[in-house]
């Protein structure tokens, strides 16, 4: 019985230590998140449990002492008689539910953080990962953010979003139910499948900062230009930033291609459905290519062969001595020979006679 009391006492000591450590961790953790009220409530509940443990521990200790004394008396009485004496008064058994005055808690010695803890006791201690005050990766916040957890489940690549600190901070402030869910429902209503949401949001992460009504207005504009729902879904999937363009910008882009390419309304619509990034990409490469389509093919061939003869036909912008296609086709012969070919017009004319 003494061994049992000793084991029970040690168990309650481990519970008190666990409660103390848990309360300390939760208080620190909650301070960073601004949830002092919940931390105080948890500390209060742990204190009550600690009081119960102390009361039960002491009651069991009294019970153990009583059992030990009773066993000793039984052994001594066995030598005289097998039956108890009539005049012998029954022992008063201590009540297990005897109260421990709360004032006595102040007299208890403080728990030492250096007190050794067994492996079994250490397993019972709850470990909490604190919320980092700052971090260069969103992975440190996933366990604390429902929004990030849901985005990961959708297939969003947070490692690409965290490269943009402003957007990463925005996601940490957003509420999934109030701010994210309505955007997802809007995209699904457009026709995006569940497995397409992750790649879309990884590229156009800025859509969470857009007003939902503005997004609906842009879709309504495309519908007014006779783009079908299937067309719009295809365009949004292949050009994720399309919905981030204002109505005015979309209208200017459509007008540019229709005018410059001299296309009908239907052909313009078919073109952007097939190549929707024409509406979202830079127009400079398009303008440069259009100049080359509008130049006589024979003239382009002549200049190319002359540059190749001189060893200067280099059209890769990433390499030295790059020849711009814009200058290649737009310069007159005098300027072309002087600035690009680094030769005289006479040399160019002599070369043409050899063709």
XYZ file of C-alpha atoms in Angstrom:
355
model
C 0.000 0.000 0.000
C 2.874 2.336 0.753
C 4.242 1.633 -2.700
C 0.823 2.404 -4.234
C 0.611 5.699 -2.375
C 4.126 6.565 -3.499
C 3.247 5.843 -7.134
C 0.022 7.825 -6.938
C 1.825 10.712 -5.321
C 4.437 10.701 -8.076
C 1.687 10.588 -10.694
C -0.047 13.641 -9.259
C 3.250 15.474 -9.079
C 3.744 14.825 -12.801
C 0.213 16.094 -13.474
C 0.942 19.265 -11.515
C 4.177 19.765 -13.415
C 2.444 19.131 -16.764
C -0.302 21.590 -15.907
C 2.236 24.199 -14.885
C 4.294 23.824 -18.070
C 1.199 23.699 -20.271
C -0.210 26.856 -18.692
C 3.111 28.664 -19.152
C 3.340 27.626 -22.810
C -0.230 28.561 -23.597
C 0.179 31.956 -21.897
C 3.243 32.755 -24.017
C 1.577 31.404 -27.146
C -1.643 33.317 -26.563
C 0.180 36.572 -25.875
C 1.499 36.609 -29.451
C -1.960 36.004 -30.878
C -3.822 38.478 -28.661
C -5.949 35.788 -26.971
C -5.286 36.526 -23.306
C -8.850 35.705 -22.355
C -8.618 32.121 -23.619
C -5.205 31.682 -21.952
C -6.563 32.854 -18.582
C -9.485 30.476 -18.885
C -7.138 27.585 -19.530
C -4.934 28.568 -16.594
C -8.001 28.723 -14.376
C -9.119 25.239 -15.401
C -5.604 23.851 -14.867
C -5.467 25.438 -11.387
C -8.723 23.725 -10.430
C -7.401 20.416 -11.648
C -4.176 21.009 -9.725
C -6.159 21.683 -6.558
C -8.116 18.470 -7.044
C -4.901 16.550 -7.555
C -3.396 17.961 -4.368
C -6.533 17.175 -2.376
C -6.707 13.634 -3.684
C -2.981 13.150 -3.203
C -3.138 14.144 0.470
C -6.280 12.130 1.062
C -4.632 9.043 -0.397
C -1.587 9.677 1.783
C -3.848 9.736 4.875
C -5.576 6.585 3.704
C -2.200 4.889 3.252
C -1.151 5.881 6.771
C -4.419 4.543 8.173
C -4.002 1.236 6.352
C -0.451 0.869 7.590
C -1.440 1.525 11.210
C -4.429 -0.797 10.965
C -2.242 -3.606 9.606
C 0.139 -3.222 12.536
C -2.703 -3.405 15.067
C -4.119 -6.516 13.401
C -0.762 -8.268 13.654
C -0.466 -7.450 17.375
C -4.030 -8.521 18.163
C -3.530 -11.853 16.406
C -1.161 -12.945 19.152
C -3.915 -12.642 21.806
C -7.181 -13.519 20.045
C -8.619 -14.113 16.632
C -11.675 -11.929 17.300
C -11.645 -8.225 18.087
C -12.549 -7.124 21.612
C -16.103 -5.905 22.156
C -14.808 -2.889 24.008
C -12.517 -1.999 21.105
C -13.794 1.124 19.395
C -13.978 1.121 15.585
C -11.360 3.184 13.906
C -12.493 6.355 12.211
C -11.754 6.042 8.513
C -10.639 9.312 6.906
C -12.912 10.536 4.131
C -11.359 10.643 0.701
C -13.369 13.723 -0.140
C -11.998 15.718 2.786
C -11.498 19.300 1.767
C -8.134 21.011 1.452
C -8.363 24.730 2.341
C -7.431 26.851 -0.644
C -5.302 29.019 1.636
C -2.867 26.138 2.020
C -2.038 26.397 -1.685
C -0.017 29.516 -0.886
C 2.160 27.496 1.490
C 3.096 24.937 -1.161
C 6.716 25.189 -2.377
C 7.050 26.389 -5.988
C 7.617 23.768 -8.656
C 11.171 23.777 -9.952
C 11.666 23.688 -13.745
C 14.817 21.653 -13.065
C 12.876 18.807 -11.453
C 13.684 15.591 -13.382
C 10.875 14.199 -15.509
C 10.613 10.618 -16.716
C 9.984 9.652 -20.337
C 6.380 8.695 -19.565
C 5.769 12.063 -17.894
C 7.424 13.969 -20.724
C 5.073 12.386 -23.266
C 2.104 13.794 -21.332
C 3.440 17.350 -21.559
C 1.716 19.155 -24.430
C 4.098 20.944 -26.779
C 2.917 24.031 -28.673
C 4.759 25.612 -31.599
C 4.753 29.370 -31.005
C 3.507 31.732 -33.720
C 6.582 33.428 -35.227
C 6.571 37.226 -35.098
C 8.172 37.352 -38.551
C 9.275 34.821 -41.140
C 10.433 34.598 -44.728
C 8.240 31.574 -45.456
C 4.511 30.971 -45.177
C 5.181 27.393 -44.066
C 5.761 28.672 -40.516
C 2.173 29.959 -40.375
C 0.265 27.066 -41.973
C -0.434 25.348 -38.628
C -1.947 28.582 -37.280
C -3.973 29.713 -40.325
C -7.122 28.029 -41.606
C -6.876 30.118 -44.781
C -3.405 28.806 -45.636
C -4.433 25.243 -44.806
C -7.414 25.405 -47.180
C -5.314 26.959 -49.957
C -2.739 24.172 -49.637
C -5.545 21.616 -49.889
C -6.663 23.275 -53.140
C -3.167 22.859 -54.557
C -1.886 26.438 -54.202
C 1.922 26.657 -54.216
C 2.668 28.933 -51.247
C 6.399 28.927 -52.033
C 5.696 31.073 -55.109
C 3.326 33.422 -53.314
C 5.689 34.062 -50.391
C 8.140 35.671 -52.826
C 5.755 38.638 -52.785
C 5.660 39.848 -49.126
C 2.663 42.158 -49.621
C 0.498 39.322 -50.945
C 1.759 36.914 -48.276
C 0.804 39.373 -45.537
C -2.588 39.842 -47.185
C -3.313 36.110 -47.073
C -2.456 35.983 -43.359
C -5.048 38.687 -42.658
C -7.838 37.199 -44.772
C -10.630 35.042 -43.382
C -11.370 31.967 -45.473
C -15.136 31.988 -45.016
C -15.587 35.747 -45.503
C -12.880 36.639 -48.020
C -11.673 33.525 -49.869
C -14.701 31.297 -50.225
C -16.726 33.788 -52.278
C -13.883 34.153 -54.800
C -13.631 30.381 -55.146
C -17.376 30.039 -55.721
C -17.188 32.792 -58.340
C -14.391 31.002 -60.218
C -16.230 27.684 -60.084
C -19.345 29.384 -61.412
C -17.257 30.613 -64.364
C -16.436 26.997 -65.196
C -13.085 26.303 -63.501
C -12.777 22.770 -62.147
C -11.512 21.964 -58.637
C -8.152 20.769 -59.962
C -7.746 24.040 -61.885
C -8.222 26.351 -58.900
C -4.801 25.662 -57.372
C -2.726 26.493 -60.505
C -4.947 29.514 -61.222
C -4.574 31.003 -57.711
C -0.833 30.291 -57.676
C -0.451 32.571 -60.724
C -3.116 35.180 -60.053
C -2.782 35.391 -56.264
C -3.689 39.094 -56.481
C -7.304 38.201 -57.244
C -7.967 38.047 -53.487
C -7.443 41.809 -53.348
C -10.032 42.387 -56.084
C -13.572 43.455 -55.338
C -16.022 40.700 -56.242
C -18.400 43.128 -57.926
C -15.595 44.376 -60.190
C -14.846 40.805 -61.224
C -18.490 40.237 -62.092
C -18.553 43.489 -64.092
C -15.592 42.334 -66.240
C -17.273 39.018 -66.946
C -20.470 40.851 -67.889
C -18.467 42.999 -70.342
C -17.069 39.922 -72.099
C -20.551 38.465 -72.278
C -21.772 41.697 -73.879
C -19.157 41.145 -76.614
C -20.778 37.775 -77.342
C -18.145 35.649 -75.621
C -19.869 32.462 -74.472
C -19.497 31.036 -70.976
C -17.275 28.301 -72.380
C -15.121 30.914 -74.143
C -14.711 32.944 -70.949
C -13.806 29.859 -68.892
C -11.195 28.878 -71.474
C -9.741 32.396 -71.558
C -9.574 32.718 -67.774
C -7.915 29.320 -67.426
C -5.234 30.045 -70.050
C -4.740 33.699 -69.085
C -5.234 33.873 -65.270
C -4.616 37.649 -65.140
C -7.459 38.393 -67.562
C -9.947 39.109 -64.753
C -7.510 41.580 -63.178
C -7.832 43.898 -66.217
C -10.388 46.675 -66.015
C -13.218 46.937 -68.524
C -11.536 49.956 -70.149
C -8.265 48.066 -70.599
C -9.976 45.013 -72.053
C -11.917 47.199 -74.476
C -8.717 48.971 -75.626
C -6.943 45.667 -76.241
C -9.789 44.239 -78.304
C -9.990 47.449 -80.328
C -6.238 47.426 -80.962
C -6.195 43.951 -82.508
C -9.320 44.539 -84.515
C -7.917 47.777 -85.967
C -4.270 46.855 -86.497
C -4.977 43.421 -87.920
C -8.010 44.645 -89.859
C -10.139 41.838 -88.497
C -13.876 41.532 -88.234
C -15.531 41.396 -84.833
C -15.981 37.633 -85.091
C -12.384 36.999 -86.167
C -11.114 39.216 -83.372
C -13.181 37.245 -80.884
C -11.930 33.931 -82.271
C -8.337 35.172 -82.076
C -8.411 36.153 -78.395
C -10.292 32.987 -77.420
C -7.507 30.956 -79.014
C -4.719 33.247 -77.714
C -6.150 35.036 -74.632
C -2.682 36.177 -73.465
C -2.751 38.695 -76.293
C -5.095 40.654 -74.034
C -2.860 40.434 -70.958
C 0.691 40.444 -72.360
C 2.895 43.302 -73.522
C 1.985 44.870 -76.846
C 5.577 45.764 -77.811
C 6.499 42.329 -79.234
C 3.195 42.285 -81.080
C 3.862 45.691 -82.652
C 7.374 44.630 -83.663
C 6.136 41.438 -85.263
C 3.406 43.317 -87.079
C 6.004 45.559 -88.708
C 7.848 42.454 -89.931
C 4.609 40.929 -91.370
C 3.943 44.213 -93.181
C 7.406 44.326 -94.829
C 8.099 42.656 -98.152
C 9.433 39.166 -97.596
C 11.957 39.596 -100.392
C 13.448 42.706 -98.753
C 13.807 40.880 -95.463
C 15.532 37.982 -97.215
C 18.018 40.332 -98.916
C 19.061 42.024 -95.688
C 19.271 38.754 -93.804
C 21.543 37.190 -96.431
C 23.778 40.285 -96.392
C 24.122 40.150 -92.594
C 24.768 36.400 -92.762
C 27.503 37.072 -95.356
C 29.089 39.559 -92.934
C 28.635 37.218 -89.952
C 26.266 39.622 -88.195
C 22.907 37.837 -88.444
C 22.385 37.653 -84.675
C 18.749 37.969 -83.582
C 18.989 36.673 -79.998
C 18.544 39.595 -77.535
C 20.396 37.636 -74.851
C 23.626 37.562 -76.895
C 26.052 40.329 -77.960
C 25.571 42.244 -81.242
C 21.808 41.692 -81.171
C 19.975 42.892 -84.273
C 16.531 44.283 -83.505
C 13.850 43.082 -85.875
C 12.171 46.460 -85.622
C 15.280 48.248 -86.891
C 16.010 45.429 -89.306
C 12.831 46.015 -91.302
C 12.060 49.699 -90.676
C 15.386 51.423 -91.392
C 16.057 52.658 -94.923
C 19.004 51.077 -96.753
C 21.436 53.883 -95.837
C 20.713 53.599 -92.104
C 20.563 49.815 -92.234
C 24.001 49.581 -93.823
C 25.585 52.183 -91.502
C 24.162 51.209 -88.103
C 23.452 47.478 -88.451
C 25.615 46.045 -91.228
C 28.485 48.483 -90.572
C 29.058 48.617 -94.340
C 28.469 51.030 -97.201
C 25.400 51.123 -99.399
C 27.678 50.369 -102.350
C 28.835 47.139 -100.720
C 25.207 46.166 -100.104
C 24.260 46.814 -103.735
C 27.223 44.796 -105.004
C 26.149 41.884 -102.801
C 22.607 42.004 -104.131
C 23.937 41.567 -107.687
C 25.412 38.222 -106.679
C 22.063 36.778 -105.717
